[in-house]
Short mmCIF file of C-alpha atoms in Angstrom, two decimals:
data_model
loop_
_atom_site.label_atom_id
_atom_site.label_comp_id
_atom_site.label_asym_id
_atom_site.label_seq_id
_atom_site.Cartn_x
_atom_site.Cartn_y
_atom_site.Cartn_z
CA UNK G 957 -14.89 -49.38 -31.24
CA UNK G 958 -13.42 -46.01 -30.44
CA UNK G 959 -10.50 -44.77 -32.52
CA UNK G 960 -7.49 -42.75 -31.46
CA UNK G 961 -8.82 -39.74 -33.35
CA UNK G 962 -12.06 -39.85 -31.41
CA UNK G 963 -10.16 -40.05 -28.13
CA UNK G 964 -7.97 -37.10 -29.02
CA UNK G 965 -10.98 -35.12 -30.20
CA UNK G 966 -12.82 -35.87 -26.99
CA UNK G 967 -9.72 -34.86 -25.06
CA UNK G 968 -9.77 -31.42 -26.65
CA UNK G 969 -13.49 -31.12 -25.95
CA UNK G 970 -12.95 -32.17 -22.35
CA UNK G 971 -10.21 -29.59 -21.90
CA UNK G 972 -12.44 -26.90 -23.38
CA UNK G 973 -15.28 -27.86 -21.02
CA UNK G 974 -12.89 -27.85 -18.07
CA UNK G 975 -11.57 -24.40 -18.93
CA UNK G 976 -15.05 -23.06 -19.49
CA UNK G 977 -16.25 -24.54 -16.19
CA UNK G 978 -13.30 -23.06 -14.35
CA UNK G 979 -14.06 -19.66 -15.85
CA UNK G 980 -17.60 -19.91 -14.44
CA UNK G 981 -16.46 -21.14 -11.03
CA UNK G 982 -13.44 -18.94 -10.34
CA UNK G 983 -13.69 -15.19 -10.86
CA UNK G 984 -10.88 -13.47 -12.72
CA UNK G 985 -8.94 -12.12 -9.79
CA UNK G 986 -5.94 -11.00 -11.79
CA UNK G 987 -7.78 -8.22 -13.61
CA UNK G 988 -8.91 -5.32 -11.40
CA UNK G 989 -12.24 -3.67 -12.06
CA UNK G 990 -12.24 -0.91 -14.67
CA UNK G 991 -14.61 1.10 -12.46
CA UNK G 992 -13.08 0.81 -9.00
CA UNK G 993 -10.43 -1.29 -7.23
CA UNK G 994 -11.37 -4.78 -6.14
CA UNK G 995 -10.86 -5.42 -2.44
CA UNK G 996 -8.49 -6.32 -0.95
CA UNK G 997 -6.08 -4.07 -2.79
CA UNK G 998 -2.31 -4.52 -2.84
CA UNK G 999 -0.46 -1.24 -2.31
CA UNK G 1000 3.12 -1.17 -3.56
CA UNK G 1001 4.88 0.31 -0.53
CA UNK G 1002 7.29 2.89 -1.95
CA UNK G 1003 7.23 0.98 -5.24
CA UNK G 1004 9.04 -2.29 -6.00
CA UNK G 1005 11.57 -1.62 -3.26
CA UNK G 1006 13.10 -5.10 -2.97
CA UNK G 1007 15.36 -4.76 -6.00
CA UNK G 1008 15.49 -1.00 -6.52
CA UNK G 1009 16.03 2.02 -4.27
CA UNK G 1010 12.67 3.05 -2.84
CA UNK G 1011 10.81 6.11 -4.05
CA UNK G 1012 12.42 6.11 -7.47
CA UNK G 1013 10.45 6.22 -10.70
CA UNK G 1014 11.97 2.85 -11.58
CA UNK G 1015 10.74 1.35 -8.31
CA UNK G 1016 7.22 2.65 -8.88
CA UNK G 1017 7.24 1.28 -12.43
CA UNK G 1018 8.44 -2.10 -11.20
CA UNK G 1019 5.73 -2.22 -8.53
CA UNK G 1020 3.09 -1.61 -11.17
CA UNK G 1021 4.49 -4.36 -13.41
CA UNK G 1022 4.51 -6.73 -10.45
CA UNK G 1023 0.76 -6.29 -10.06
CA UNK G 1024 0.25 -3.54 -7.46
CA UNK G 1025 -3.22 -2.00 -7.56
CA UNK G 1026 -1.84 1.22 -6.05
CA UNK G 1027 1.63 2.64 -5.54
CA UNK G 1028 2.51 4.57 -2.40
CA UNK G 1029 4.80 7.60 -2.51
CA UNK G 1030 5.77 9.54 0.61
CA UNK G 1031 5.52 13.25 -0.15
CA UNK G 1032 7.52 16.12 1.37
CA UNK G 1033 8.22 19.69 0.29
CA UNK G 1034 11.46 21.47 -0.65
CA UNK G 1035 12.71 24.88 0.40
CA UNK G 1036 11.33 26.37 -2.80
CA UNK G 1037 7.87 24.83 -2.40
CA UNK G 1038 8.21 21.80 -4.70
CA UNK G 1039 6.54 18.49 -3.78
CA UNK G 1040 8.90 15.51 -3.94
CA UNK G 1041 8.73 11.78 -3.17
CA UNK G 1042 11.19 10.78 -0.43
CA UNK G 1043 11.32 8.23 2.36
CA UNK G 1044 11.50 10.85 5.05
CA UNK G 1045 12.21 14.52 5.59
CA UNK G 1046 15.76 13.52 6.66
CA UNK G 1047 17.85 12.50 3.64
CA UNK G 1048 20.85 10.56 4.99
CA UNK G 1049 19.33 7.09 4.96
CA UNK G 1050 18.39 7.12 1.27
CA UNK G 1051 20.79 9.54 -0.48
CA UNK G 1052 24.48 10.40 -0.74
CA UNK G 1053 23.95 13.84 0.83
CA UNK G 1054 26.43 13.16 3.67
CA UNK G 1055 29.19 12.70 1.08
CA UNK G 1056 28.59 16.03 -0.67
CA UNK G 1057 30.95 18.51 0.98
CA UNK G 1058 29.07 21.64 -0.06
CA UNK G 1059 26.03 20.43 1.91
CA UNK G 1060 27.93 19.57 5.12
CA UNK G 1061 27.09 22.88 6.87
CA UNK G 1062 23.36 22.09 6.56
CA UNK G 1063 23.54 19.18 8.99
CA UNK G 1064 21.41 19.95 12.06
CA UNK G 1065 19.25 18.48 14.82
CA UNK G 1066 15.52 19.11 14.96
CA UNK G 1067 12.77 17.86 17.23
CA UNK G 1068 10.11 16.22 15.08
CA UNK G 1069 6.73 15.43 16.71
CA UNK G 1070 6.07 11.71 16.86
CA UNK G 1071 9.74 10.88 16.24
CA UNK G 1072 11.87 12.89 18.65
CA UNK G 1073 15.23 14.48 17.90
CA UNK G 1074 16.44 13.86 14.35
CA UNK G 1075 19.96 14.73 13.21
CA UNK G 1076 20.90 15.01 9.57
CA UNK G 1077 19.99 16.82 6.37
CA UNK G 1078 16.41 17.91 5.90
CA UNK G 1079 14.39 18.20 2.68
CA UNK G 1080 13.08 21.66 3.49
CA UNK G 1081 16.64 23.08 3.59
CA UNK G 1082 17.23 22.16 -0.07
CA UNK G 1083 15.85 23.48 -3.34
CA UNK G 1084 14.53 21.07 -5.93
CA UNK G 1085 17.62 21.61 -8.10
CA UNK G 1086 19.87 20.71 -5.16
CA UNK G 1087 17.88 17.58 -4.38
CA UNK G 1088 18.06 16.53 -8.04
CA UNK G 1089 21.87 16.58 -7.73
CA UNK G 1090 21.76 13.82 -5.09
CA UNK G 1091 21.72 10.09 -5.83
CA UNK G 1092 19.50 7.50 -4.17
CA UNK G 1093 20.62 4.21 -2.67
CA UNK G 1094 19.02 1.20 -1.03
CA UNK G 1095 18.03 1.88 2.57
CA UNK G 1096 17.26 -1.62 3.86
CA UNK G 1097 19.91 -4.25 4.52
CA UNK G 1098 19.71 -7.50 2.60
CA UNK G 1099 18.13 -5.95 -0.48
CA UNK G 1100 19.54 -5.30 -3.91
CA UNK G 1101 22.22 -2.60 -4.14
CA UNK G 1102 23.12 -3.00 -7.83
CA UNK G 1103 21.19 0.15 -8.74
CA UNK G 1104 22.52 2.35 -5.96
CA UNK G 1105 23.35 5.88 -7.15
CA UNK G 1106 21.55 5.32 -10.46
CA UNK G 1107 18.44 7.39 -9.72
CA UNK G 1108 17.43 10.83 -8.48
CA UNK G 1109 14.59 12.06 -6.26
CA UNK G 1110 11.36 12.37 -8.31
CA UNK G 1111 8.83 15.14 -8.01
CA UNK G 1112 5.21 14.35 -7.13
CA UNK G 1113 4.27 15.44 -10.64
CA UNK G 1114 6.70 12.91 -12.13
CA UNK G 1115 5.17 10.18 -9.97
CA UNK G 1116 1.66 10.98 -11.23
CA UNK G 1117 2.92 10.89 -14.81
CA UNK G 1118 4.53 7.51 -14.11
CA UNK G 1119 1.20 6.12 -12.88
CA UNK G 1120 -0.57 7.34 -16.00
CA UNK G 1121 2.11 5.72 -18.19
CA UNK G 1122 1.84 2.56 -16.11
CA UNK G 1123 -1.85 2.35 -16.81
CA UNK G 1124 -1.18 2.38 -20.53
CA UNK G 1125 1.74 -0.05 -20.50
CA UNK G 1126 0.05 -2.52 -18.14
CA UNK G 1127 -3.38 -2.24 -19.73
CA UNK G 1128 -5.24 -1.71 -16.44
CA UNK G 1129 -6.19 0.94 -13.91
CA UNK G 1130 -3.55 1.66 -11.27
CA UNK G 1131 -4.11 3.98 -8.32
CA UNK G 1132 -2.07 6.42 -6.28
CA UNK G 1133 -1.82 6.40 -2.47
CA UNK G 1134 0.35 9.36 -1.36
CA UNK G 1135 1.29 9.98 2.26
CA UNK G 1136 1.65 13.52 3.54
CA UNK G 1137 4.91 13.19 5.42
CA UNK G 1138 5.12 15.03 8.77
CA UNK G 1139 2.38 17.38 7.65
CA UNK G 1140 1.77 18.86 11.13
CA UNK G 1141 5.49 19.57 11.48
CA UNK G 1142 5.49 21.35 8.12
CA UNK G 1143 2.58 23.47 9.32
CA UNK G 1144 4.53 24.46 12.41
CA UNK G 1145 7.52 25.41 10.26
CA UNK G 1146 5.31 27.50 8.00
CA UNK G 1147 4.04 29.29 11.11
CA UNK G 1148 7.59 29.83 12.38
CA UNK G 1149 7.12 27.71 15.49
CA UNK G 1150 10.09 25.28 15.11
CA UNK G 1151 13.28 26.10 17.02
CA UNK G 1152 16.37 26.01 14.85
CA UNK G 1153 14.43 26.11 11.60
CA UNK G 1154 13.75 29.16 9.44
CA UNK G 1155 10.12 29.87 8.65
CA UNK G 1156 8.98 28.18 5.44
CA UNK G 1157 7.45 30.46 2.84
CA UNK G 1158 5.13 27.75 1.53
CA UNK G 1159 2.28 25.91 3.26
CA UNK G 1160 2.88 22.22 2.57
CA UNK G 1161 -0.71 21.14 3.20
CA UNK G 1162 -2.18 23.76 0.88
CA UNK G 1163 0.34 23.02 -1.87
CA UNK G 1164 -0.32 19.28 -1.55
CA UNK G 1165 -4.11 19.56 -1.75
CA UNK G 1166 -3.97 22.02 -4.61
CA UNK G 1167 -1.79 19.65 -6.63
CA UNK G 1168 -3.77 16.50 -5.83
CA UNK G 1169 -7.10 18.14 -6.68
CA UNK G 1170 -5.79 18.91 -10.18
CA UNK G 1171 -3.78 15.73 -10.85
CA UNK G 1172 -6.42 14.03 -12.99
CA UNK G 1173 -6.63 10.73 -11.08
CA UNK G 1174 -10.18 9.43 -10.52
CA UNK G 1175 -11.59 9.59 -7.01
CA UNK G 1176 -11.83 5.80 -6.73
CA UNK G 1177 -8.14 5.45 -7.53
CA UNK G 1178 -6.52 7.88 -5.10
CA UNK G 1179 -6.30 7.83 -1.30
CA UNK G 1180 -4.66 10.55 0.81
CA UNK G 1181 -3.02 9.17 3.94
CA UNK G 1182 -1.48 10.89 6.94
CA UNK G 1183 -0.68 10.19 10.59
CA UNK G 1184 -1.61 13.75 11.55
CA UNK G 1185 -5.23 13.77 12.63
CA UNK G 1186 -5.42 17.56 12.87
CA UNK G 1187 -4.23 17.91 9.27
CA UNK G 1188 -6.76 15.43 7.90
CA UNK G 1189 -9.55 17.20 9.75
CA UNK G 1190 -8.34 20.47 8.27
CA UNK G 1191 -8.43 19.27 4.66
CA UNK G 1192 -11.58 17.13 4.88
CA UNK G 1193 -13.68 19.91 3.33
CA UNK G 1194 -11.05 20.89 0.75
CA UNK G 1195 -10.93 17.74 -1.35
CA UNK G 1196 -13.26 15.03 -2.61
CA UNK G 1197 -10.56 12.36 -2.39
CA UNK G 1198 -10.93 9.83 0.44
CA UNK G 1199 -8.78 10.42 3.52
CA UNK G 1200 -7.07 7.59 5.41
CA UNK G 1201 -6.04 8.06 9.03
CA UNK G 1202 -2.79 6.24 9.71
CA UNK G 1203 -2.54 4.67 13.17
CA UNK G 1204 0.90 4.02 14.64
CA UNK G 1205 1.87 0.71 16.21
CA UNK G 1206 1.68 0.43 19.97
CA UNK G 1207 5.45 0.46 20.40
CA UNK G 1208 6.09 3.27 17.94
CA UNK G 1209 7.29 6.65 19.26
CA UNK G 1210 4.23 8.05 17.51
CA UNK G 1211 2.00 6.16 19.93
CA UNK G 1212 2.90 8.66 22.63
CA UNK G 1213 1.35 11.50 20.63
CA UNK G 1214 -2.24 10.35 20.95
CA UNK G 1215 -3.82 13.51 19.58
CA UNK G 1216 -1.93 13.22 16.30
CA UNK G 1217 -0.96 9.63 15.74
CA UNK G 1218 -1.96 7.28 18.51
CA UNK G 1219 -3.71 3.94 18.73
CA UNK G 1220 -6.35 5.55 20.93
CA UNK G 1221 -7.96 6.43 17.60
CA UNK G 1222 -9.19 2.82 17.48
CA UNK G 1223 -11.05 3.01 20.78
CA UNK G 1224 -14.81 3.58 20.75
CA UNK G 1225 -14.36 7.31 21.28
CA UNK G 1226 -11.61 7.50 18.67
CA UNK G 1227 -13.71 5.67 16.11
CA UNK G 1228 -16.57 8.10 16.63
CA UNK G 1229 -14.21 10.94 15.73
CA UNK G 1230 -12.74 9.06 12.75
CA UNK G 1231 -16.13 8.66 11.14
CA UNK G 1232 -16.49 12.44 10.94
CA UNK G 1233 -13.59 13.04 8.54
CA UNK G 1234 -11.97 9.81 7.32
CA UNK G 1235 -12.89 7.28 4.66
CA UNK G 1236 -10.66 4.66 6.23
CA UNK G 1237 -7.78 3.77 8.52
CA UNK G 1238 -4.30 2.51 7.80
CA UNK G 1239 -3.30 0.45 10.83
CA UNK G 1240 -0.10 -1.26 11.88
CA UNK G 1241 -0.51 -4.95 11.15
CA UNK G 1242 -0.20 -5.84 14.85
CA UNK G 1243 -3.76 -4.60 15.38
CA UNK G 1244 -5.05 -7.40 13.16
CA UNK G 1245 -3.85 -10.03 15.59
CA UNK G 1246 -6.20 -11.34 18.22
CA UNK G 1247 -5.78 -9.70 21.63
CA UNK G 1248 -4.99 -13.07 23.18
CA UNK G 1249 -1.84 -13.26 21.05
CA UNK G 1250 0.05 -11.10 23.54
CA UNK G 1251 1.11 -8.58 20.89
CA UNK G 1252 -0.94 -5.84 22.56
CA UNK G 1253 -0.50 -5.01 26.21
CA UNK G 1254 -3.36 -5.78 28.63
CA UNK G 1255 -4.26 -2.09 28.87
CA UNK G 1256 -4.43 -1.79 25.09
CA UNK G 1257 -6.60 -4.90 24.84
CA UNK G 1258 -9.04 -3.40 27.31
CA UNK G 1259 -9.20 -0.20 25.27
CA UNK G 1260 -9.63 -1.82 21.88
CA UNK G 1261 -11.71 -4.85 22.69
CA UNK G 1262 -11.17 -7.52 20.07
CA UNK G 1263 -9.77 -6.69 16.67
CA UNK G 1264 -13.05 -7.90 15.19
CA UNK G 1265 -14.96 -5.31 17.22
CA UNK G 1266 -13.13 -2.21 16.07
CA UNK G 1267 -12.83 -3.46 12.49
CA UNK G 1268 -16.49 -4.40 12.18
CA UNK G 1269 -17.52 -1.07 13.67
CA UNK G 1270 -15.50 0.88 11.11
CA UNK G 1271 -16.57 -1.33 8.20
CA UNK G 1272 -20.23 -1.04 9.18
CA UNK G 1273 -19.79 2.72 9.06
CA UNK G 1274 -18.46 2.43 5.50
CA UNK G 1275 -14.78 2.95 6.29
CA UNK G 1276 -12.04 0.84 4.68
CA UNK G 1277 -9.32 -0.85 6.71
CA UNK G 1278 -5.82 -1.05 5.22
CA UNK G 1279 -2.86 -2.55 7.08
CA UNK G 1280 0.90 -1.94 6.93
CA UNK G 1281 3.59 -3.05 6.23
CA UNK G 1282 3.97 -6.64 4.97
CA UNK G 1283 7.16 -8.32 3.88
CA UNK G 1284 7.83 -11.86 2.70
CA UNK G 1285 5.95 -13.61 5.52
CA UNK G 1286 3.01 -15.29 3.79
CA UNK G 1287 1.42 -16.23 7.12
CA UNK G 1288 0.96 -12.58 8.02
CA UNK G 1289 -0.66 -11.91 4.67
CA UNK G 1290 -2.99 -14.89 5.04
CA UNK G 1291 -3.97 -13.60 8.49
CA UNK G 1292 -4.69 -10.14 7.07
CA UNK G 1293 -6.79 -11.48 4.20
CA UNK G 1294 -8.63 -13.81 6.56
CA UNK G 1295 -9.48 -10.84 8.76
CA UNK G 1296 -11.02 -9.30 5.64
CA UNK G 1297 -8.89 -6.17 5.44
CA UNK G 1298 -9.60 -3.99 2.45
CA UNK G 1299 -5.94 -3.58 1.51
CA UNK G 1300 -2.32 -4.28 2.46
CA UNK G 1301 0.82 -2.19 2.08
CA UNK G 1302 3.46 -4.56 0.73
CA UNK G 1303 7.24 -4.27 0.39
CA UNK G 1304 7.18 -7.36 -1.85
CA UNK G 1305 4.34 -6.86 -4.28
CA UNK G 1306 4.62 -10.25 -5.98
CA UNK G 1307 4.30 -12.03 -2.63
CA UNK G 1308 1.21 -10.07 -1.60
CA UNK G 1309 -0.45 -10.53 -5.01
CA UNK G 1310 0.37 -14.25 -5.06
CA UNK G 1311 -0.95 -14.90 -1.55
CA UNK G 1312 -4.10 -12.94 -2.32
CA UNK G 1313 -4.75 -15.08 -5.38
CA UNK G 1314 -4.10 -18.30 -3.45
CA UNK G 1315 -6.31 -17.16 -0.60
CA UNK G 1316 -9.19 -16.36 -2.94
CA UNK G 1317 -8.94 -19.74 -4.61
CA UNK G 1318 -8.91 -21.42 -1.21
CA UNK G 1319 -11.87 -19.44 0.07
CA UNK G 1320 -13.91 -20.00 -3.07
CA UNK G 1321 -13.82 -23.76 -2.47
CA UNK G 1322 -14.91 -23.72 1.17
CA UNK G 1323 -18.57 -24.64 1.78
CA UNK G 1324 -20.51 -21.66 3.16
CA UNK G 1325 -17.32 -19.61 3.17
CA UNK G 1326 -17.17 -15.83 3.50
CA UNK G 1327 -17.69 -15.52 -0.25
CA UNK G 1328 -21.10 -17.15 0.05
CA UNK G 1329 -22.43 -20.70 -0.13
CA UNK G 1330 -23.47 -20.32 -3.75
CA UNK G 1331 -19.95 -19.72 -4.98
CA UNK G 1332 -18.61 -22.50 -2.79
CA UNK G 1333 -21.14 -25.01 -4.16
CA UNK G 1334 -20.37 -23.85 -7.70
CA UNK G 1335 -16.69 -24.49 -7.03
CA UNK G 1336 -17.38 -28.02 -5.80
CA UNK G 1337 -19.69 -28.66 -8.74
CA UNK G 1338 -17.16 -27.36 -11.18
CA UNK G 1339 -14.46 -29.59 -9.74
CA UNK G 1340 -16.74 -32.63 -10.07
CA UNK G 1341 -17.45 -31.79 -13.73
CA UNK G 1342 -13.74 -31.53 -14.46
CA UNK G 1343 -13.08 -34.89 -12.78
CA UNK G 1344 -16.00 -36.44 -14.71
CA UNK G 1345 -14.73 -35.38 -18.13
CA UNK G 1346 -11.21 -36.57 -17.25
CA UNK G 1347 -12.62 -39.96 -16.23
CA UNK G 1348 -14.61 -40.29 -19.48
CA UNK G 1349 -11.49 -39.38 -21.45
CA UNK G 1350 -9.54 -42.14 -19.69
CA UNK G 1351 -12.23 -44.66 -20.65
CA UNK G 1352 -11.96 -43.71 -24.32
CA UNK G 1353 -8.17 -43.89 -24.26
CA UNK G 1354 -8.19 -47.27 -22.51
CA UNK G 1355 -10.71 -48.62 -25.02
CA UNK G 1356 -8.50 -47.40 -27.83
CA UNK G 1357 -5.48 -49.17 -26.38
CA UNK G 1358 -7.36 -52.43 -25.85
CA UNK G 1359 -8.36 -52.44 -29.54
CA UNK G 1360 -4.67 -52.73 -30.41
#
């Protein structure tokens, strides 16, 4: 006869076996590698921007706590040559600058390549001290506004320090993924070629590279991204950090500036050029969809071929493919992970991390899946072992009850 104590003891043993089996079957996907990031990475787009104003130290810290492998600051430069993290070179959409009377005379209209005419208040017309006097607010509708006007614009140096603190407080490596914002336009301003704008004393690109090269972040944990092809080609020999060529969506105004931003970079000729200076591409998520979906126009489909073709070509050449920007739609994230992208830019970090985990669990249990037949068979075997020990436990418990 089997006693209750024996049944309970066997239950604990069964649970231990199940946990041990699961640990053999399912890799620990929550903990990133201590050596380099584990693909696909989740990039906290402008930090944890759902609940907090974007590009604030608090938003970056929240994104790291939510599980982002990298955080993504947009970097611009002030009038006095200081690098700062801001959404764009125009300040109205994210700050209270329009309500500060002393700054009213600085409102102007400039033509910005890839965007067109922009009217408002521009970062390069303000010193760092003046920018620090402004307050940030939520830019996107439908997101939390409770913390509006609570934070100021951070410097790039402050962002780097926040990442280093985040590594300590979260007990894991976290990377940095800065974007050089309108870098070609800054170069033109430095050269005195922009109508209506005084010549800038500082060269944004040089200041950016000088700072990044001395920031102390490991090479595997920092990507430099930019839409401006000419700028990336310029700096390719000036830094050891990997460069990511951003590619604008087909319907973006940037798509008209093919030399700097355009989707023609994904054609066969464009890819040949990319391989000379870039370590990867950051593409609009629409390029991950199959051409038959109708998202791309017939002419674009003919240029690109299938999404698989351009992606496989770049991956075979050793380039990474990151896609932007994902919101709450889990189907889009599943599609991206299924297409085997190397990373996603996410507005909602917890959603992207959760879908990634679910997708990996799903894939690990598919026979002959992309993770390899061995892992799939191990998953099936592990599941059978767990079911077996549960069944044996039920037999012991039933025998114990029948004895009564």
